[in-house]
Amino acid sequence: MKVSEDEKKLLSEAIDKMNEGLDTFIGFYNDSEEDKPLIEFTDETIETIQRAIDVYGKDEVTTKINTIIREILSFLPNNKKGKDGD
C-alpha cells in the first residue's frame, strides 16, 4: 500500500493512540480483582430487600441493613485477629 508522508504520519499517530488505549486496558486488567460478595443472600432475602427498596428507597434500606449487621456482630471481640489468629 502506498501512502503519502502525511498519511504515514496520521497512521503512526493513530497506532500510537491505539497502543496507549491498549496499555490502559492492560493496566485495568492487571489491577483488577475478582468481585467476591461478602455473603450470599438467598433468593427470598434478595426479593425481600428489593421490596423494601421499592417502598423505602435504597439509601434508607442500606442504612438499616448496615445498622442491623453491625448490631448483630457487635458481640465479636475488639481485637483485629481473624479466625486463624492473623
Coordinates of N, CA, C and O in Angstrom, one line a residue:
M1 N 0.8 -1.2 0.0 CA 0.0 0.0 0.0 C 0.9 1.2 0.0 O 1.8 1.3 0.8
K2 N 0.6 2.1 -0.9 CA 1.4 3.4 -1.0 C 0.7 4.5 -0.2 O -0.6 4.6 -0.3
V3 N 1.4 5.2 0.6 CA 0.8 6.3 1.4 C 1.8 7.5 1.3 O 3.0 7.4 1.1
S4 N 1.2 8.7 1.4 CA 2.0 9.9 1.4 C 2.6 10.1 2.8 O 2.3 9.4 3.7
E5 N 3.5 11.0 2.9 CA 4.2 11.3 4.1 C 3.2 11.7 5.2 O 3.2 11.3 6.3
D6 N 2.2 12.5 4.8 CA 1.1 13.0 5.7 C 0.3 11.8 6.2 O 0.0 11.7 7.4
E7 N -0.1 10.9 5.3 CA -0.9 9.8 5.6 C -0.1 8.9 6.6 O -0.6 8.3 7.5
K8 N 1.2 8.7 6.3 CA 2.0 7.9 7.1 C 2.1 8.4 8.5 O 2.0 7.7 9.5
K9 N 2.2 9.8 8.6 CA 2.3 10.4 10.0 C 0.9 10.2 10.7 O 0.9 9.9 11.9
L10 N -0.2 10.3 10.0 CA -1.5 10.1 10.6 C -1.7 8.7 11.1 O -2.2 8.4 12.2
L11 N -1.3 7.8 10.2 CA -1.3 6.3 10.6 C -0.5 6.1 11.9 O -0.9 5.3 12.8
S12 N 0.7 6.6 11.9 CA 1.6 6.5 13.0 C 1.0 7.0 14.3 O 1.0 6.4 15.4
E13 N 0.4 8.2 14.2 CA -0.3 8.8 15.4 C -1.5 7.9 15.8 O -1.7 7.7 17.0
A14 N -2.2 7.4 14.9 CA -3.4 6.6 15.2 C -2.9 5.3 15.9 O -3.5 4.9 16.9
I15 N -1.8 4.7 15.4 CA -1.3 3.5 16.0 C -0.8 3.8 17.5 O -1.0 3.0 18.4
D16 N -0.1 5.0 17.6 CA 0.3 5.4 19.0 C -0.9 5.5 19.9 O -0.8 5.0 21.1
K17 N -2.0 6.1 19.5 CA -3.1 6.3 20.3 C -3.8 4.9 20.6 O -4.2 4.7 21.8
M18 N -3.8 4.0 19.7 CA -4.3 2.7 19.9 C -3.5 1.9 20.9 O -4.0 1.3 21.8
N19 N -2.2 2.1 20.8 CA -1.3 1.4 21.8 C -1.5 2.0 23.2 O -1.4 1.3 24.2
E20 N -1.7 3.3 23.3 CA -1.9 4.0 24.6 C -3.2 3.4 25.2 O -3.3 3.1 26.4
G21 N -4.2 3.3 24.4 CA -5.5 2.8 24.8 C -5.4 1.3 25.3 O -5.9 0.9 26.3
L22 N -4.6 0.5 24.5 CA -4.4 -0.9 24.9 C -3.6 -0.9 26.2 O -4.0 -1.8 27.0
D23 N -2.6 -0.1 26.3 CA -1.9 -0.1 27.6 C -2.8 0.2 28.8 O -2.6 -0.3 29.9
T24 N -3.7 1.2 28.6 CA -4.7 1.5 29.6 C -5.6 0.3 30.0 O -5.7 0.0 31.2
F25 N -6.1 -0.4 29.0 CA -6.9 -1.6 29.2 C -6.0 -2.7 29.9 O -6.5 -3.3 30.8
I26 N -4.8 -2.9 29.5 CA -4.0 -3.9 30.2 C -3.7 -3.5 31.6 O -3.8 -4.3 32.5
G27 N -3.5 -2.2 31.9 CA -3.4 -1.7 33.3 C -4.6 -2.0 34.1 O -4.5 -2.5 35.2
F28 N -5.8 -1.7 33.5 CA -7.0 -2.0 34.2 C -7.2 -3.5 34.5 O -7.5 -3.9 35.6
Y29 N -6.8 -4.3 33.5 CA -6.9 -5.7 33.7 C -6.0 -6.2 34.8 O -6.3 -7.0 35.7
N30 N -4.7 -5.7 34.8 CA -3.7 -6.2 35.7 C -4.1 -5.7 37.2 O -3.7 -6.4 38.1
D31 N -4.7 -4.6 37.3 CA -5.1 -4.0 38.6 C -6.4 -4.6 39.1 O -6.8 -4.3 40.2
S32 N -7.1 -5.3 38.3 CA -8.5 -5.8 38.6 C -8.4 -6.9 39.7 O -7.4 -7.6 39.7
E33 N -9.5 -7.0 40.4 CA -9.6 -8.0 41.4 C -11.0 -8.7 41.2 O -11.9 -8.0 40.8
E34 N -11.1 -9.9 41.6 CA -12.4 -10.6 41.5 C -13.3 -10.0 42.5 O -13.0 -9.8 43.6
D35 N -14.5 -9.7 42.0 CA -15.6 -9.1 42.9 C -16.3 -10.3 43.6 O -17.1 -11.0 43.0
K36 N -15.9 -10.5 44.9 CA -16.5 -11.6 45.6 C -17.4 -11.0 46.7 O -17.0 -10.1 47.5
P37 N -18.7 -11.3 46.7 CA -19.6 -10.8 47.7 C -19.1 -11.4 49.1 O -18.6 -12.5 49.2
L38 N -19.3 -10.6 50.1 CA -19.0 -11.0 51.5 C -19.9 -12.1 51.9 O -19.4 -13.1 52.6
I39 N -21.2 -12.1 51.6 CA -22.1 -13.1 51.9 C -23.0 -13.4 50.8 O -23.2 -12.5 49.9
E40 N -23.6 -14.5 50.7 CA -24.5 -14.9 49.6 C -25.9 -14.8 50.2 O -26.2 -15.5 51.2
F41 N -26.8 -14.0 49.6 CA -28.2 -13.9 50.0 C -29.0 -15.0 49.3 O -28.7 -15.3 48.1
T42 N -30.0 -15.5 50.0 CA -30.9 -16.4 49.3 C -31.8 -15.6 48.4 O -31.9 -14.4 48.6
D43 N -32.4 -16.3 47.5 CA -33.4 -15.6 46.6 C -34.5 -14.9 47.3 O -34.9 -13.8 47.0
E44 N -35.0 -15.6 48.4 CA -36.0 -15.0 49.2 C -35.6 -13.7 49.9 O -36.3 -12.7 49.9
T45 N -34.3 -13.7 50.4 CA -33.8 -12.5 51.0 C -33.6 -11.4 50.0 O -34.0 -10.2 50.3
I46 N -33.2 -11.7 48.9 CA -33.0 -10.7 47.8 C -34.3 -10.1 47.4 O -34.4 -8.9 47.3
E47 N -35.3 -10.9 47.3 CA -36.7 -10.4 47.0 C -37.2 -9.5 48.1 O -37.8 -8.4 47.8
T48 N -37.0 -9.9 49.3 CA -37.4 -9.0 50.5 C -36.7 -7.7 50.5 O -37.3 -6.6 50.7
I49 N -35.4 -7.7 50.2 CA -34.6 -6.5 50.2 C -35.1 -5.6 49.0 O -35.3 -4.4 49.2
Q50 N -35.4 -6.2 47.9 CA -35.9 -5.4 46.8 C -37.2 -4.8 47.0 O -37.5 -3.6 46.7
R51 N -38.1 -5.5 47.7 CA -39.4 -5.0 48.1 C -39.2 -3.8 49.0 O -39.9 -2.7 48.9
A52 N -38.3 -3.9 50.0 CA -38.0 -2.8 50.9 C -37.5 -1.6 50.2 O -37.8 -0.5 50.5
I53 N -36.6 -1.8 49.2 CA -36.0 -0.7 48.5 C -37.1 0.0 47.7 O -37.2 1.2 47.6
D54 N -38.1 -0.8 47.1 CA -39.2 -0.2 46.4 C -40.0 0.7 47.3 O -40.5 1.7 46.8
V55 N -40.2 0.3 48.5 CA -41.0 1.0 49.5 C -40.3 2.2 50.1 O -40.8 3.3 50.1
Y56 N -39.0 1.9 50.6 CA -38.3 2.9 51.4 C -37.2 3.6 50.7 O -36.7 4.6 51.2
G57 N -36.7 3.1 49.6 CA -35.6 3.7 48.9 C -34.3 3.0 49.3 O -34.2 2.4 50.4
K58 N -33.4 3.0 48.3 CA -32.1 2.3 48.5 C -31.3 2.8 49.7 O -30.7 2.0 50.5
D59 N -31.2 4.1 49.8 CA -30.4 4.7 50.9 C -30.9 4.3 52.3 O -30.1 3.9 53.2
E60 N -32.2 4.3 52.5 CA -32.8 4.0 53.8 C -32.6 2.5 54.1 O -32.2 2.2 55.2
V61 N -32.8 1.7 53.1 CA -32.6 0.2 53.3 C -31.1 -0.1 53.6 O -30.8 -0.9 54.5
T62 N -30.2 0.5 52.8 CA -28.8 0.3 53.0 C -28.4 0.7 54.4 O -27.7 -0.1 55.1
T63 N -28.9 1.8 54.9 CA -28.5 2.3 56.3 C -29.1 1.3 57.3 O -28.3 0.9 58.2
K64 N -30.3 0.9 57.1 CA -30.9 0.0 58.1 C -30.2 -1.4 58.1 O -29.9 -1.9 59.2
I65 N -29.9 -1.9 57.0 CA -29.2 -3.2 56.9 C -27.8 -3.1 57.5 O -27.4 -4.0 58.3
N66 N -27.1 -2.1 57.3 CA -25.8 -1.9 57.9 C -25.9 -1.7 59.4 O -25.0 -2.3 60.1
T67 N -26.9 -1.0 59.9 CA -27.1 -0.9 61.3 C -27.4 -2.2 62.0 O -26.8 -2.6 63.0
I68 N -28.3 -3.0 61.3 CA -28.6 -4.3 61.9 C -27.4 -5.2 61.9 O -27.2 -5.9 62.9
I69 N -26.7 -5.3 60.8 CA -25.5 -6.2 60.7 C -24.5 -5.8 61.8 O -23.9 -6.7 62.5
R70 N -24.2 -4.5 62.0 CA -23.3 -4.0 63.0 C -23.7 -4.5 64.4 O -22.9 -4.9 65.2
E71 N -25.0 -4.3 64.6 CA -25.5 -4.7 65.9 C -25.5 -6.2 66.2 O -25.1 -6.7 67.2
I72 N -25.8 -7.0 65.1 CA -25.8 -8.4 65.3 C -24.4 -8.9 65.5 O -24.1 -9.8 66.3
L73 N -23.4 -8.3 64.9 CA -22.0 -8.7 65.0 C -21.2 -8.0 66.1 O -20.0 -8.2 66.3
S74 N -21.9 -7.2 66.9 CA -21.2 -6.4 67.9 C -20.7 -7.3 69.1 O -19.9 -6.8 69.8
F75 N -21.1 -8.5 69.1 CA -20.6 -9.4 70.2 C -19.1 -9.9 69.9 O -18.5 -10.4 70.7
L76 N -18.6 -9.6 68.7 CA -17.3 -10.0 68.3 C -16.3 -9.3 69.2 O -16.5 -8.1 69.6
P77 N -15.2 -10.0 69.5 CA -14.1 -9.3 70.4 C -13.5 -8.1 69.6 O -13.6 -8.1 68.4
N78 N -13.0 -7.2 70.3 CA -12.5 -6.0 69.7 C -11.1 -6.1 69.1 O -10.7 -5.3 68.3
N79 N -10.4 -7.3 69.3 CA -9.1 -7.4 68.6 C -9.3 -7.6 67.2 O -10.3 -8.0 66.7
K80 N -8.3 -7.3 66.4 CA -8.3 -7.4 65.0 C -7.9 -8.7 64.4 O -7.8 -8.9 63.2
K81 N -7.7 -9.7 65.2 CA -7.2 -11.0 64.7 C -8.4 -11.7 64.1 O -9.5 -11.7 64.5
G82 N -8.1 -12.4 63.0 CA -9.1 -13.2 62.3 C -9.2 -14.6 63.0 O -8.6 -14.8 64.0
K83 N -10.0 -15.5 62.4 CA -10.2 -16.8 63.0 C -9.0 -17.6 63.1 O -8.9 -18.5 63.9
D84 N -7.9 -17.3 62.2 CA -6.7 -18.1 62.3 C -5.7 -17.4 63.1 O -4.5 -17.8 63.2
G85 N -6.1 -16.3 63.8 CA -5.1 -15.6 64.7 C -4.2 -14.6 63.9 O -3.2 -14.2 64.5
D86 N -4.5 -14.3 62.7 CA -3.7 -13.4 61.9 C -3.9 -12.0 62.3 O -4.9 -11.5 62.5

